[in-house]
Amino acid sequence: MTDQDTPAAGFSQRVLRRSPGHRRTDGVLCALLVGLDVLLVAAILALGGDGVFTEDWMGYPGPADSTALSYQYDCVMFLCRVEAVTVALAIACRLWTTAVTQLVVLTSAAVFIASLSTYWNP
C-alpha cells in the first residue's frame, strides 16, 4: 500500500511536512512578530498611561482624559484584528509556529489590555 492509495493521507502529509528552509523561515518570522507584538503592546500602554489606565504599577495615571473614552476598547479591537490578519496569513503560508504564537501572544495581550482599570472601567 502506498500513499497514492490514500489521497487524504498524502495531502495531509504534504501540508504538514515542510522543508528545512521553510521551518527556518517560520522560526525567524515567529521571533520577528513576537518582538513586534511586544512593541505594539508597549506602545498601547505608553500612550494610554497618561490619563487612561489607572493601574498602580503604571505610576501616576495623570488627569482623566475625556477624549479617550473608547481607547481601551479600540486597542483591544485593534489587537484582535491584527491577530486575525497575521494568523490568516501564517496559515495561508503554512507557518504553523507563527500562527500558534500569534494566537497566544495577541490573545493574551488583548485580555491583558481589557483587564486594566481605567477611569471609565474600574
mmCIF file of C-alpha atoms in Angstrom, residues 2-119:
data_model
loop_
_atom_site.group_PDB
_atom_site.id
_atom_site.type_symbol
_atom_site.label_atom_id
_atom_site.label_comp_id
_atom_site.label_asym_id
_atom_site.label_seq_id
_atom_site.Cartn_x
_atom_site.Cartn_y
_atom_site.Cartn_z
ATOM 1 C CA THR A 2 1.375 3.410 -0.956
ATOM 2 C CA ASP A 3 0.425 6.986 -0.293
ATOM 3 C CA GLN A 4 -1.233 7.048 -3.706
ATOM 4 C CA ASP A 5 -3.884 4.625 -2.399
ATOM 5 C CA THR A 6 -4.991 7.086 0.290
ATOM 6 C CA PRO A 7 -5.129 10.594 -1.183
ATOM 7 C CA ALA A 8 -6.249 12.177 2.085
ATOM 8 C CA ALA A 9 -3.208 10.904 3.989
ATOM 9 C CA GLY A 10 -0.883 12.064 1.208
ATOM 10 C CA PHE A 11 -2.455 15.521 1.162
ATOM 11 C CA SER A 12 -2.173 15.995 4.938
ATOM 12 C CA GLN A 13 1.452 14.915 4.890
ATOM 13 C CA ARG A 14 2.217 17.374 2.092
ATOM 14 C CA VAL A 15 0.505 20.169 4.014
ATOM 15 C CA LEU A 16 2.098 19.437 7.381
ATOM 16 C CA ARG A 17 5.593 18.390 6.259
ATOM 17 C CA ARG A 18 7.798 21.348 5.401
ATOM 18 C CA SER A 19 11.325 21.752 4.139
ATOM 19 C CA PRO A 20 14.139 22.817 6.492
ATOM 20 C CA GLY A 21 14.233 26.230 4.821
ATOM 21 C CA HIS A 22 10.508 26.674 5.354
ATOM 22 C CA ARG A 23 10.862 25.739 9.042
ATOM 23 C CA ARG A 24 13.746 28.181 9.421
ATOM 24 C CA THR A 25 11.664 30.940 7.828
ATOM 25 C CA ASP A 26 8.818 30.075 10.207
ATOM 26 C CA GLY A 27 11.126 30.434 13.214
ATOM 27 C CA VAL A 28 12.587 33.746 12.071
ATOM 28 C CA LEU A 29 9.173 35.206 11.238
ATOM 29 C CA CYS A 30 7.778 33.960 14.552
ATOM 30 C CA ALA A 31 10.546 35.681 16.521
ATOM 31 C CA LEU A 32 10.151 38.881 14.498
ATOM 32 C CA LEU A 33 6.377 39.031 15.005
ATOM 33 C CA VAL A 34 6.622 38.330 18.736
ATOM 34 C CA GLY A 35 9.059 41.232 19.022
ATOM 35 C CA LEU A 36 6.681 43.478 17.077
ATOM 36 C CA ASP A 37 3.771 42.319 19.264
ATOM 37 C CA VAL A 38 5.672 43.265 22.404
ATOM 38 C CA LEU A 39 6.466 46.698 20.954
ATOM 39 C CA LEU A 40 2.822 47.159 19.947
ATOM 40 C CA VAL A 41 1.546 46.364 23.446
ATOM 41 C CA ALA A 42 4.226 48.594 24.967
ATOM 42 C CA ALA A 43 3.105 51.455 22.705
ATOM 43 C CA ILE A 44 -0.525 50.921 23.710
ATOM 44 C CA LEU A 45 0.423 51.020 27.389
ATOM 45 C CA ALA A 46 2.690 54.047 26.937
ATOM 46 C CA LEU A 47 0.062 56.029 25.040
ATOM 47 C CA GLY A 48 -2.675 55.071 27.499
ATOM 48 C CA GLY A 49 -0.550 55.580 30.590
ATOM 49 C CA ASP A 50 -1.131 59.310 30.586
ATOM 50 C CA GLY A 51 -4.741 59.692 31.542
ATOM 51 C CA VAL A 52 -6.435 56.412 30.560
ATOM 52 C CA PHE A 53 -5.148 53.489 32.601
ATOM 53 C CA THR A 54 -5.180 53.747 36.411
ATOM 54 C CA GLU A 55 -3.173 50.681 37.422
ATOM 55 C CA ASP A 56 -0.915 51.225 40.429
ATOM 56 C CA TRP A 57 2.126 49.698 38.717
ATOM 57 C CA MET A 58 1.940 52.273 35.918
ATOM 58 C CA GLY A 59 2.762 55.140 38.236
ATOM 59 C CA TYR A 60 0.829 58.382 38.324
ATOM 60 C CA PRO A 61 -2.068 57.940 35.878
ATOM 61 C CA GLY A 62 -2.436 61.612 35.079
ATOM 62 C CA PRO A 63 -5.674 63.511 34.644
ATOM 63 C CA ALA A 64 -8.800 61.866 33.331
ATOM 64 C CA ASP A 65 -8.732 62.167 29.578
ATOM 65 C CA SER A 66 -12.325 62.620 28.465
ATOM 66 C CA THR A 67 -11.308 62.300 24.812
ATOM 67 C CA ALA A 68 -10.085 58.725 25.331
ATOM 68 C CA LEU A 69 -13.317 57.109 26.457
ATOM 69 C CA SER A 70 -13.043 54.320 23.883
ATOM 70 C CA TYR A 71 -9.235 53.972 23.917
ATOM 71 C CA GLN A 72 -9.189 50.656 25.762
ATOM 72 C CA TYR A 73 -11.925 49.121 23.603
ATOM 73 C CA ASP A 74 -10.331 50.399 20.395
ATOM 74 C CA CYS A 75 -6.962 48.935 21.393
ATOM 75 C CA VAL A 76 -8.466 45.533 22.187
ATOM 76 C CA MET A 77 -10.322 45.501 18.854
ATOM 77 C CA PHE A 78 -7.139 46.561 17.048
ATOM 78 C CA LEU A 79 -5.185 43.706 18.650
ATOM 79 C CA CYS A 80 -7.926 41.253 17.639
ATOM 80 C CA ARG A 81 -7.820 42.489 14.042
ATOM 81 C CA VAL A 82 -4.026 42.271 13.928
ATOM 82 C CA GLU A 83 -4.309 38.752 15.295
ATOM 83 C CA ALA A 84 -6.868 37.724 12.671
ATOM 84 C CA VAL A 85 -4.777 39.075 9.794
ATOM 85 C CA THR A 86 -1.437 37.671 10.948
ATOM 86 C CA VAL A 87 -2.867 34.253 11.808
ATOM 87 C CA ALA A 88 -4.711 34.043 8.474
ATOM 88 C CA LEU A 89 -1.552 34.955 6.564
ATOM 89 C CA ALA A 90 0.523 32.498 8.588
ATOM 90 C CA ILE A 91 -1.968 29.691 7.947
ATOM 91 C CA ALA A 92 -2.110 30.542 4.244
ATOM 92 C CA CYS A 93 1.699 30.288 4.108
ATOM 93 C CA ARG A 94 1.776 27.114 6.267
ATOM 94 C CA LEU A 95 3.717 28.858 9.038
ATOM 95 C CA TRP A 96 2.237 26.811 11.868
ATOM 96 C CA THR A 97 4.556 28.005 14.649
ATOM 97 C CA THR A 98 3.960 31.629 13.746
ATOM 98 C CA ALA A 99 0.178 31.143 13.635
ATOM 99 C CA VAL A 100 0.030 29.487 17.051
ATOM 100 C CA THR A 101 2.392 32.026 18.597
ATOM 101 C CA GLN A 102 0.333 34.939 17.276
ATOM 102 C CA LEU A 103 -2.831 33.349 18.678
ATOM 103 C CA VAL A 104 -1.282 33.005 22.113
ATOM 104 C CA VAL A 105 0.580 36.323 22.308
ATOM 105 C CA LEU A 106 -2.053 38.620 20.819
ATOM 106 C CA THR A 107 -4.978 36.983 22.617
ATOM 107 C CA SER A 108 -3.107 37.296 25.909
ATOM 108 C CA ALA A 109 -2.250 40.920 25.134
ATOM 109 C CA ALA A 110 -5.872 41.759 24.284
ATOM 110 C CA VAL A 111 -7.098 40.125 27.500
ATOM 111 C CA PHE A 112 -4.441 41.986 29.496
ATOM 112 C CA ILE A 113 -5.330 45.376 27.978
ATOM 113 C CA ALA A 114 -9.040 44.674 28.524
ATOM 114 C CA SER A 115 -8.427 43.782 32.175
ATOM 115 C CA LEU A 116 -6.724 47.057 33.057
ATOM 116 C CA SER A 117 -8.657 49.531 35.151
ATOM 117 C CA THR A 118 -9.476 52.842 33.532
ATOM 118 C CA TYR A 119 -11.294 55.894 34.720
#
